[in-house]
Coordinates of C-alpha atoms in Angstrom, one line a residue:
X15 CA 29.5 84.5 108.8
X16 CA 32.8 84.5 106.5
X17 CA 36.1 84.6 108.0
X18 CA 39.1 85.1 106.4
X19 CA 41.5 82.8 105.6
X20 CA 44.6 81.1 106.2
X21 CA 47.0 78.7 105.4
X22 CA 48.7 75.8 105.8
X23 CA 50.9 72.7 104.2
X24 CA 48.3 70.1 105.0
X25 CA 44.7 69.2 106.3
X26 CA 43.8 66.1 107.6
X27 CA 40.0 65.4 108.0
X28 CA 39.4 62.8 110.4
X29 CA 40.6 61.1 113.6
X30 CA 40.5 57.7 113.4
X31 CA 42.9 55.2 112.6
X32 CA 43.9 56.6 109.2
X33 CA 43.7 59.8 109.2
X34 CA 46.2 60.2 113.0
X35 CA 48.4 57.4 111.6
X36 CA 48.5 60.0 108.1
X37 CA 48.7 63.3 110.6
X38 CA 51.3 62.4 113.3
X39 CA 53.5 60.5 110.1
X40 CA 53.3 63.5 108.0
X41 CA 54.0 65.8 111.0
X42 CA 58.1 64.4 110.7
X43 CA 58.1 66.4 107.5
X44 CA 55.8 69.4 108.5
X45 CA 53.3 71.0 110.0
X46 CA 49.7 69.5 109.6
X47 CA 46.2 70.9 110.6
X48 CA 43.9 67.8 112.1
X49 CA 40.1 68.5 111.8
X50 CA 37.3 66.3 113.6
X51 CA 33.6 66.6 113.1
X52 CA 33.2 65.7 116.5
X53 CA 35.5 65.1 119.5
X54 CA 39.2 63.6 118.4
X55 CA 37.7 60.6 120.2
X56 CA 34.8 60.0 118.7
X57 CA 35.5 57.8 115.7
X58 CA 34.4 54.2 114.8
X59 CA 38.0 53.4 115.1
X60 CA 37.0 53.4 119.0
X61 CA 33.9 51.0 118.6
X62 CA 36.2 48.4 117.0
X63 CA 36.6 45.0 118.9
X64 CA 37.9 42.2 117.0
X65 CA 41.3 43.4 116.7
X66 CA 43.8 43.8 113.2
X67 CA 44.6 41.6 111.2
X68 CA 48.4 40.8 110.1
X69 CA 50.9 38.1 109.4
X70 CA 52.4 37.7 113.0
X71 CA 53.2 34.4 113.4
X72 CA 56.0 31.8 112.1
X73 CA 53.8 29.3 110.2
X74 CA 51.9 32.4 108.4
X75 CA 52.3 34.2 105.3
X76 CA 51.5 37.2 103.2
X77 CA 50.4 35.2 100.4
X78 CA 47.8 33.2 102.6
X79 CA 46.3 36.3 103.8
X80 CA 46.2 37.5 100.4
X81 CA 44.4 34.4 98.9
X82 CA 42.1 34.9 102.3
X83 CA 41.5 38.2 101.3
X84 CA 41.2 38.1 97.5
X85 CA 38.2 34.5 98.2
X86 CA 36.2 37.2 100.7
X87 CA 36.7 40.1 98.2
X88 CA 34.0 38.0 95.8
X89 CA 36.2 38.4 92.6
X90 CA 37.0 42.2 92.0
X91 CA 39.0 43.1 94.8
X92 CA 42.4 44.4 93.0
X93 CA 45.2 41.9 93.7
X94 CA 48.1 44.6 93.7
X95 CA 46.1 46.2 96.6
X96 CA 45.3 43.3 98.6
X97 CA 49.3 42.2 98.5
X98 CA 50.5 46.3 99.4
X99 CA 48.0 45.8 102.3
X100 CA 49.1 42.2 103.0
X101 CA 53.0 42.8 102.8
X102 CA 52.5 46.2 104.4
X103 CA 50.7 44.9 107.6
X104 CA 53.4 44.0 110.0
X105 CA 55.1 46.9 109.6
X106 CA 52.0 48.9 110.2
X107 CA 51.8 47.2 113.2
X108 CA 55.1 47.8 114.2
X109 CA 54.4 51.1 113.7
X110 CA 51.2 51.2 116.1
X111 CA 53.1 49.4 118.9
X112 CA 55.9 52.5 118.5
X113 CA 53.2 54.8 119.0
X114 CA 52.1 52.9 121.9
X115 CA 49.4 50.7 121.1
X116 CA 49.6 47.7 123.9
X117 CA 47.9 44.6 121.9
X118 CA 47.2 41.7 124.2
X119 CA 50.1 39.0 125.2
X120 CA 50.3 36.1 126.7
X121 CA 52.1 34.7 129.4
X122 CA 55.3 34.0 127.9
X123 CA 55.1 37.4 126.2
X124 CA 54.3 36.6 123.1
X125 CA 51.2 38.1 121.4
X126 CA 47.9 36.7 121.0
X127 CA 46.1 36.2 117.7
X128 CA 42.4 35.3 117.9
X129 CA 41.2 33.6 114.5
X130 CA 38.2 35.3 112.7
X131 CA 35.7 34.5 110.1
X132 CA 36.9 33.5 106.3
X133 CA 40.9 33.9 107.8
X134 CA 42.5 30.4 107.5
X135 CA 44.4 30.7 110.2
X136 CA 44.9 32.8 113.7
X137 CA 46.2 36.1 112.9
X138 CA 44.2 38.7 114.8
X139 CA 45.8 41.2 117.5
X140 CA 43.4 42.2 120.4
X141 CA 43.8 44.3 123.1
X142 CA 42.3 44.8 126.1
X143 CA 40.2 41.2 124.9
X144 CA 37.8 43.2 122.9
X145 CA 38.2 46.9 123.4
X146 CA 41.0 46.8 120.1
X147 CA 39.9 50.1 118.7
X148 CA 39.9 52.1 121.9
X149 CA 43.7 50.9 122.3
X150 CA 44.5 52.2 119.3
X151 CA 42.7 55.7 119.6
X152 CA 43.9 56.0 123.2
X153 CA 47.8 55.5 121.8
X154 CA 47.1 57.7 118.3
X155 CA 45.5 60.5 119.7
X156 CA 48.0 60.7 122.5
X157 CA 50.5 61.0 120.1
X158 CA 49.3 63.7 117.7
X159 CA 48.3 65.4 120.8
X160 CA 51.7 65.6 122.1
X161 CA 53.1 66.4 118.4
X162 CA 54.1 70.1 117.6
X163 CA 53.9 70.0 114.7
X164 CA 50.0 69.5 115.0
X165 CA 47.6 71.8 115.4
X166 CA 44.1 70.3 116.1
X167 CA 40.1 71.8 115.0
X168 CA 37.7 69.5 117.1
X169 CA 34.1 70.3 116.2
X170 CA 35.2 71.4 112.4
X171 CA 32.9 69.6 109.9
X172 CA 34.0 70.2 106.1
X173 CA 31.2 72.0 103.8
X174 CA 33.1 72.2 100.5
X175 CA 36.4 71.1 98.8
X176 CA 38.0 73.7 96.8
X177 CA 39.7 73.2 93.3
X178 CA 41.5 75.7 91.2
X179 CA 42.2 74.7 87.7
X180 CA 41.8 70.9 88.8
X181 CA 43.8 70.4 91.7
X182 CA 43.1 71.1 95.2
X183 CA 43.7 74.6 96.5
X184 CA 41.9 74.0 99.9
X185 CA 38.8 74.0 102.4
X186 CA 36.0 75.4 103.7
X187 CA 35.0 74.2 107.4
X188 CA 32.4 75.2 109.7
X189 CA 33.5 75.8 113.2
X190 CA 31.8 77.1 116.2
X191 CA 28.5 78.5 113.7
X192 CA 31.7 80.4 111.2
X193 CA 32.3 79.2 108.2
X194 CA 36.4 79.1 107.6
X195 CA 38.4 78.9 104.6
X196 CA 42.2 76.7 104.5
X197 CA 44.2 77.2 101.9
X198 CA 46.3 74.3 101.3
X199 CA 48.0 72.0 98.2
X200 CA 47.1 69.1 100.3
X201 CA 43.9 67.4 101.9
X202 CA 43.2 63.8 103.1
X203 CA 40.3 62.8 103.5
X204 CA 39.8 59.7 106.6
X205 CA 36.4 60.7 107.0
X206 CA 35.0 57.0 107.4
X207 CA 31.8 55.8 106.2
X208 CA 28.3 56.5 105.9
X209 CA 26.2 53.6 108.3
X210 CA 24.1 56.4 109.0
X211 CA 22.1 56.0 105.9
X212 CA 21.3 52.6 107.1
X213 CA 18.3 52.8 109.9
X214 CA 19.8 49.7 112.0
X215 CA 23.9 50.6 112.3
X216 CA 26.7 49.5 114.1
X217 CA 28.1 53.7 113.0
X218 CA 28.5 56.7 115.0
X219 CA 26.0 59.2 114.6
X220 CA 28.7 61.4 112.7
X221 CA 28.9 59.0 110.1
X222 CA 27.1 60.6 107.9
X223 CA 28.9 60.4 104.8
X224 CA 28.8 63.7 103.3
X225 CA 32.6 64.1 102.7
X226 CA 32.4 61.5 100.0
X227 CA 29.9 63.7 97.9
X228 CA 32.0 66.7 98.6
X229 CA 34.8 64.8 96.5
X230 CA 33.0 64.0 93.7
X231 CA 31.8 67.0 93.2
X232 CA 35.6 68.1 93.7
X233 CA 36.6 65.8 90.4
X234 CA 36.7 62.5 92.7
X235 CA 35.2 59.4 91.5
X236 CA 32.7 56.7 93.5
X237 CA 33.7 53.1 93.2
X238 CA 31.8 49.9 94.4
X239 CA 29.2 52.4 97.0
X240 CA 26.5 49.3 95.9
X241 CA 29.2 47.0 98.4
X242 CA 28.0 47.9 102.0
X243 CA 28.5 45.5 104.3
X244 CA 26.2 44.4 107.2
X245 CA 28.3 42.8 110.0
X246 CA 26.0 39.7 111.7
X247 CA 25.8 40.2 115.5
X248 CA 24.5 43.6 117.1
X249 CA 23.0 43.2 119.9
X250 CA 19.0 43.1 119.1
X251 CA 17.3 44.5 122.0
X252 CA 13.7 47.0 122.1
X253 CA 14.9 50.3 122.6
X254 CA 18.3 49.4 122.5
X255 CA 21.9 50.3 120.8
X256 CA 22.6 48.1 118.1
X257 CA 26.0 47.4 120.4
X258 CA 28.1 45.3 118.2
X259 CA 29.0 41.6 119.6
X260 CA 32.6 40.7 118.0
X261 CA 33.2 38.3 115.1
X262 CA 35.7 37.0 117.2
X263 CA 33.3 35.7 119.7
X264 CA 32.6 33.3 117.2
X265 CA 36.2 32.6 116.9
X266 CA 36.4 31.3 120.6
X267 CA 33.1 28.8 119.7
X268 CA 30.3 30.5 120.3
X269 CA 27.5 28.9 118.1
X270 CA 24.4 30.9 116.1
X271 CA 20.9 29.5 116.8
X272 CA 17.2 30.1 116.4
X273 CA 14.3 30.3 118.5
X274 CA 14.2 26.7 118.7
X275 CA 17.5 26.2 119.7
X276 CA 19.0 25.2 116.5
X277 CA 22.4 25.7 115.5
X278 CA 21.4 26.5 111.8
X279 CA 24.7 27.3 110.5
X280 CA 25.9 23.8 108.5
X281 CA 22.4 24.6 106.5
X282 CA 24.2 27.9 104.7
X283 CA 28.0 27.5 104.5
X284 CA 30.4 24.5 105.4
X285 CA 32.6 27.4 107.5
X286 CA 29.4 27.5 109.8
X287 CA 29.5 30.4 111.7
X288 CA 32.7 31.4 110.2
X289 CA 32.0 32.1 107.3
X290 CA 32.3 35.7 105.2
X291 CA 29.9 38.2 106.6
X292 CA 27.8 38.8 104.0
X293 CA 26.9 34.7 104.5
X294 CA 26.3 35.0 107.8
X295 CA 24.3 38.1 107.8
X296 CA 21.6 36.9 105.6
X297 CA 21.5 33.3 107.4
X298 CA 20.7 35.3 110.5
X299 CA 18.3 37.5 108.9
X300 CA 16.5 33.6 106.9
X301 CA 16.1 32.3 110.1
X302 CA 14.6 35.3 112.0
X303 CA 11.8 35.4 109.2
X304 CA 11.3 31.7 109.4
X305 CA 11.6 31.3 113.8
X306 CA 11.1 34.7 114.9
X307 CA 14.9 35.1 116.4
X308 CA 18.6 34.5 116.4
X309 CA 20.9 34.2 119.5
X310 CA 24.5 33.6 120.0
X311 CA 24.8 31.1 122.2
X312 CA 28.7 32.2 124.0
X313 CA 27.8 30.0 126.8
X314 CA 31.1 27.6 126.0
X315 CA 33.7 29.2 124.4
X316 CA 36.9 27.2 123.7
X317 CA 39.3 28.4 126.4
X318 CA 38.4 31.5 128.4
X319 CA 34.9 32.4 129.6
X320 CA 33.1 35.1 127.9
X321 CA 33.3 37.9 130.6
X322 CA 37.3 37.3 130.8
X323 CA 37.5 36.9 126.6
X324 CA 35.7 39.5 125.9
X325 CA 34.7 42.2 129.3
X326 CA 33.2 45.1 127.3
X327 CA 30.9 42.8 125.5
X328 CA 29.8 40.4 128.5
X329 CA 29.5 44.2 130.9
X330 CA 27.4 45.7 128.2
X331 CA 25.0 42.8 127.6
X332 CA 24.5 42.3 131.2
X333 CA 23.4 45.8 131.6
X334 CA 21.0 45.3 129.1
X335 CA 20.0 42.1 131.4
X336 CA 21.6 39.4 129.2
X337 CA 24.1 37.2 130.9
X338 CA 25.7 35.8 128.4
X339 CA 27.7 33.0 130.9
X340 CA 24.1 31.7 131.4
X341 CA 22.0 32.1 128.1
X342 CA 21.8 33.4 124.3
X343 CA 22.6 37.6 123.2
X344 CA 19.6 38.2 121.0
X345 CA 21.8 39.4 117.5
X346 CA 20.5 40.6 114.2
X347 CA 22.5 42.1 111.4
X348 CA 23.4 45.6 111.2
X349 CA 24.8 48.0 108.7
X350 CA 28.4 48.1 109.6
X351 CA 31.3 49.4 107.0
X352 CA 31.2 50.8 103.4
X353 CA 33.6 48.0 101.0
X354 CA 33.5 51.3 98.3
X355 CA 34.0 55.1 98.3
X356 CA 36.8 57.7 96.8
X357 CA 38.5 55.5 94.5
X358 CA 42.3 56.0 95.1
X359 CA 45.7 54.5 93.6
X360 CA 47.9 52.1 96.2
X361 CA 49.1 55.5 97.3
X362 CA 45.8 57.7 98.6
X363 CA 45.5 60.0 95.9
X364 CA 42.8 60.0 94.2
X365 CA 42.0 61.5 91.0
X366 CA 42.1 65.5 92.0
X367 CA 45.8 66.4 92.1
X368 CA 46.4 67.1 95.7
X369 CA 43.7 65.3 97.3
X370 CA 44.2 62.1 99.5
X371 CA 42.0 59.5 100.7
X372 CA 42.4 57.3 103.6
X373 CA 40.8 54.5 105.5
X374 CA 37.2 53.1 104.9
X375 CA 36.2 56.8 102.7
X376 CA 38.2 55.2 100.7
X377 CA 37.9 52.4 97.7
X378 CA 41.6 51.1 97.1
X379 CA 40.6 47.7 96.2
X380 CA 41.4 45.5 99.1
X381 CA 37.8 44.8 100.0
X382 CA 36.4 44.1 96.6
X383 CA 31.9 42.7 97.3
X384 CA 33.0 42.1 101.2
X385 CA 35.6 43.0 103.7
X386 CA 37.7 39.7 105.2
X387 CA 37.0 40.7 108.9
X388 CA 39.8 42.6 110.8
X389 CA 40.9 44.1 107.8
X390 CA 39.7 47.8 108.2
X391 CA 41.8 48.8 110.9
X392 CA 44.9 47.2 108.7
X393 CA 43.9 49.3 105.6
X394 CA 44.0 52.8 107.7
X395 CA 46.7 52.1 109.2
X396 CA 49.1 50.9 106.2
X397 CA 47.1 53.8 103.4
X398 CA 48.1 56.4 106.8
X399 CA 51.7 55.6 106.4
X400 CA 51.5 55.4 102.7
X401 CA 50.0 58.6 102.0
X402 CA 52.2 60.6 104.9
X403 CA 55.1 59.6 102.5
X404 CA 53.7 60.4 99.1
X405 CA 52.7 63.5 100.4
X406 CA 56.6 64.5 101.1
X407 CA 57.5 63.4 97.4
X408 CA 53.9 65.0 95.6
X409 CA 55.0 68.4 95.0
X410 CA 54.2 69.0 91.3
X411 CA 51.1 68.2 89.7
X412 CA 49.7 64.8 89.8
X413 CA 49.0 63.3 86.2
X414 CA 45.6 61.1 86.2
X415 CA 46.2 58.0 87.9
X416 CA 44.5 56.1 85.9
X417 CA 41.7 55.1 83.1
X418 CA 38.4 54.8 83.7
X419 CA 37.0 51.9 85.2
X420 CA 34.7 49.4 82.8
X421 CA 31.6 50.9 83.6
X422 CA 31.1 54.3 84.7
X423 CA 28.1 56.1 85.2
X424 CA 27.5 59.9 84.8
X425 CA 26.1 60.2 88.3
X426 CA 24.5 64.0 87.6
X427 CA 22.6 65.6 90.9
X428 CA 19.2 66.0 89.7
X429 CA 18.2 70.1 89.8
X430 CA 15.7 71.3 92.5
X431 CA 12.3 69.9 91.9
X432 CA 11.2 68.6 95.6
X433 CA 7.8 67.1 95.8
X434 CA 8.1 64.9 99.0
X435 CA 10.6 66.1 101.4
X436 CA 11.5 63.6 104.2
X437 CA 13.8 63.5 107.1
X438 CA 16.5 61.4 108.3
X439 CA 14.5 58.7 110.0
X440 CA 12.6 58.2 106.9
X441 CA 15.4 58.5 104.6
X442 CA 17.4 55.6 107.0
X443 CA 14.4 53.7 107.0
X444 CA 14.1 53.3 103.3
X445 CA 17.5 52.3 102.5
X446 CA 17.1 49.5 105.2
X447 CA 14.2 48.2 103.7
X448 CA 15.2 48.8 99.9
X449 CA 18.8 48.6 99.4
X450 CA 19.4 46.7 102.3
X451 CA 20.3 43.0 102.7
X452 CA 18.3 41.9 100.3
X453 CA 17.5 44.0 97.1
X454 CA 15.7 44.2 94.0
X455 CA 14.7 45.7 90.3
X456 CA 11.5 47.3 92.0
X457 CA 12.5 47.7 95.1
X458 CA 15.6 50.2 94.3
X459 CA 13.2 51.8 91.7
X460 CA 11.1 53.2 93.7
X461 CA 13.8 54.2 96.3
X462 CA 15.4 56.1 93.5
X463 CA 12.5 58.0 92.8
X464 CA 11.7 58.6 96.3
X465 CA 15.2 59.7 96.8
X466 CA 14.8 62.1 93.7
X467 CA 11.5 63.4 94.7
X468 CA 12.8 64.7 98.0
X469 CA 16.2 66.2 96.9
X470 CA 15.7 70.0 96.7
X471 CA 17.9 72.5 97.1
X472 CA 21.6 72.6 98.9
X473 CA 20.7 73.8 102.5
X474 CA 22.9 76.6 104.3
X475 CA 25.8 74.8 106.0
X476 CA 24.9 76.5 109.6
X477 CA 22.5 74.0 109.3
X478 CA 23.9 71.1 110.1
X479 CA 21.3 68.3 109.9
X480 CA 20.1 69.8 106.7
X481 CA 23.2 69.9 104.9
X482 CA 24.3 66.3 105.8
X483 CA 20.6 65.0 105.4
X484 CA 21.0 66.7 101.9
X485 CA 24.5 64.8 101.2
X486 CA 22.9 61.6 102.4
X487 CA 19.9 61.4 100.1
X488 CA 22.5 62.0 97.0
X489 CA 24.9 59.0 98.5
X490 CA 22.0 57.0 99.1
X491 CA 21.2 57.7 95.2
X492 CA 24.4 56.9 93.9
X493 CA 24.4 53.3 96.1
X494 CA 21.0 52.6 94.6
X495 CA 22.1 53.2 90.8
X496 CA 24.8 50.8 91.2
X497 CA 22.8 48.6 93.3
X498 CA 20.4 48.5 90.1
X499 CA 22.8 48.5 87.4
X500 CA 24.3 45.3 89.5
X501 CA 22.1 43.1 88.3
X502 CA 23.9 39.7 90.1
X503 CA 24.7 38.8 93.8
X504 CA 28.0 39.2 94.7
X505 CA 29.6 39.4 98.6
X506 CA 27.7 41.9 100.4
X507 CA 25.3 43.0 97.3
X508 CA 22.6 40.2 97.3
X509 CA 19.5 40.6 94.4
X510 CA 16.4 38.7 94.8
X511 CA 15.6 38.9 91.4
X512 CA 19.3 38.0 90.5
X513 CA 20.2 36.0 93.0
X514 CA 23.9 34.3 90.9
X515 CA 27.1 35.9 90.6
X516 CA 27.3 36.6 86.9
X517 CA 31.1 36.5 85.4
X518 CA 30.3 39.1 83.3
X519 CA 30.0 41.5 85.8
X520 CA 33.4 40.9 87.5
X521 CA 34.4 44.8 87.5
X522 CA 33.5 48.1 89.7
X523 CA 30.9 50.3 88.5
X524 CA 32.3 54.1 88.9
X525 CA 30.5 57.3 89.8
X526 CA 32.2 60.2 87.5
X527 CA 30.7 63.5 86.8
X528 CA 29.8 64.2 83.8
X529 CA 31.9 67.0 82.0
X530 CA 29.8 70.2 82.0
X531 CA 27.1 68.8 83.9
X532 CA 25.1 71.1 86.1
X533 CA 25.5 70.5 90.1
X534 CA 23.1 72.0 92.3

């Protein structure tokens, strides 16, 4: 069923970090429409732990957490981005203690800063130890909430992003089994990522990534999707939650061994256990091959215990019967957050007129082949405030924002010719094993064709799993093509069969759609 529609200045998609920063900012200047997929609540914003990253302190500077940012990013993260979110980052913060964020202090009132992996020196605000993200969505949400200028859709997914004579001229949602149309001149996008393609995730379940497809079909482009970054430490557990065990953790001193109690680290990177993630993750996954398993030993951290450090993290593990005071959390790398997506300029807009991107949907550059840890929450929050105040001033139509990247490959949908459909836990299972940590020539091959062979044709939105199991084989496709055209390791994209960065491949690899081409 078809309702009709109506209107309204702006939509925001998305309730984390970036996309409430965006709402309740834009709401000075207007009324806004917020839409979740789920509950407002239920974001990966809320899972986050480690804490923001920002230059706090006396003895730190922007241009050290740029150079931090830019050696992590593997040599293509865009310097102007990385120094707009580097500047930027103390006033974002500012601007989330205003709307009530509480990070952690200490005694004499000052804030605390925890020092994370590849960061040169302390810069991280916590709160509530380890529970940073649900600070930040308690505070956010409580402001749009109270905002009335904000009118909030819970349970809304998006199905389509409308375009009249190339710019945006609004939405179609599904809500409560009716499909909905908003017109509107403006739409952001903070959708987050897609760690549902991945079978092992650190991801809520709505992460399913079909937003991102929706916009290129819209006229977006896809930068960097072969960048996916697998964070180190889940908790690895039969029949358990891949419940994600804080980089900071390693911060305080807790040490990475194997089976035989070795601390393995010093074999891999002269940062031991803090170094990038993408380092880390595949020394974890070496030595489980070789020993069988990987623990992190928190037993002696450098100040604080772990179950006053870090309380969510000690509770959860010892409901899973790990005391971490007393002995080793089993860990093993999951999928964790997407370094590419919409490509946008250091403003949010991407290349449709009228059409916004925030947060980790997003590729702005910052991240470049792997994210410097604590960074995500510090993107959303700076893009939020960034695109709330370019929506004021974009009124007329956009011109392109820019030329097209080095390489950029005509992505076309293949049309309906299904020969082995499959469902989500195959699909997830697949991209772990092929375009996971490791990858390779023949190994993304296949999953390509696999991927093909089961795309058929776009399912009826009222049927939810269908139609974001249909988005995710298509993302999934587009992240193997780069992955295969990639033929070097870089940050978080690691070849067997290539296994050097290669100079000559210093650039992003771009999604575009081809102009004519036929979408299903």
């Amino acid at each position: 069923m078809t309702l009709p529609h109506f209107q309204a200045p702006l939509a925001v998609f998305g309730t984390g970090i970036g996309g409430l920063m965006t709402a309740r900012l834009a709401a000075e200047q207007g009324p806004v429409v917020l839409f979740t997929k789920s509950l407002l609540s239920e974001t990966n914003t809320s899972l986050a732990q480690g804490g923001i990253a920002a230059v706090w302190r006396s003895d730190d500077r922007a241009d050290l957490h740029v150079q931090d940012t830019l050696r992590t990013g593997g040599g293509i993260a865009d310097q102007a981005a990385v120094e707009v979110l580097c500047t930027n980052g103390p006033l974002a913060v500012q601007k989330l203690i205003e709307l009530g964020v509480c990070f952690d202090r200490a005694t004499d009132g000052t804030y605390r800063l925890a020092l994370e992996g590849a960061h040169s020196i302390p810069r991280i605000l916590h709160a509530g130890g380890d529970a940073t993200g649900a600070e930040v969505q308690r505070a956010l949400s409580e402001s749009v909430l109270n905002h009335p200028n904000i009118e909030i859709f819970e349970q809304s997914s998006l199905t389509r992003i409308l375009t009249e004579e190339g710019r945006i001229s609004g939405v179609e949602y599904l809500q409560k089994g009716v499909i909905r149309t908003l017109v509107t001149p403006h739409v952001v996008l903070a959708t987050g990522g897609a760690g549902q393609i991945y079978q092992y995730t650190s991801n809520k379940p709505t992460a399913t990534g079909e937003p991102l497809v929706m916009a290129y079909l819209a006229g977006g482009q896809l930068v960097d999707v072969e960048f996916f970054q697998f964070h180190p430490t889940a908790l690895c557990l039969p029949d358990t939650p891949n419940f994600l065990i804080s980089e900071a953790v390693r911060g305080e001193g807790a040490k990475l061994v194997n089976r035989e109690g070795h601390a393995f680290m010093a074999e891999y990177d002269p940062r031991l256990e803090l170094a990038s993630r993408d380092i880390v993750s595949r020394a974890i996954r070496d030595q489980i091959e070789k020993t069988g398993a990987v623990f992190l030993d928190a037993t002696k951290l450098k100040s604080e215990s772990i179950d006053q450090r870090f309380p969510n993290i000690f509770h959860t593990c010892l409901g899973y019967g790990v005391d971490a005071r007393k002995e080793g959390i089993p860990v093993t790398p999951v999928a964790h957050y997407m370094m590419g997506g919409l490509a946008t300029d250091l403003w949010g807009r991407t290349h449709v007129p009228g059409l916004y991107a925030v947060g980790e949907v997003t590729r702005t550059g910052v991240h470049g082949s792997s994210r410097l840890a604590s960074n995500s929450l510090l993107e959303g929050a700076v893009w939020g405030m960034r695109a709330a105040q370019k929506i004021s001033e974009d009124r007329v139509q956009q011109p392109p924002l820019w030329k097209a990247p080095p390489v950029c490959v005509p992505a076309k949908i293949p049309q309906v010719h299904q020969t082995e459909p499959m469902d989500k836990n195959q699909l997830r299972a697949l991209m772990w094993e092929n375009a996971g940590l490791v990858r390779s020539r023949e190994r993304l091959g296949a999953l390509i064709t696999r991927l093909e062979a089961s795309l058929g044709a776009q399912p009826d939105p009222f049927d939810q799993e269908a139609y974001e199991l249909y988005h995710m084989i298509i993302y999934g496709r587009m992240l193997a093509q780069a992955a295969l055209m990639r033929e070097e390791s870089r940050g978080s994209h690691y070849r067997a069969d290539f296994p050097e960065k290669r100079s000559e491949m210093a650039h992003s690899i771009a999604h575009c759609a081809q102009q004519g081409a036929k979408f299903i």
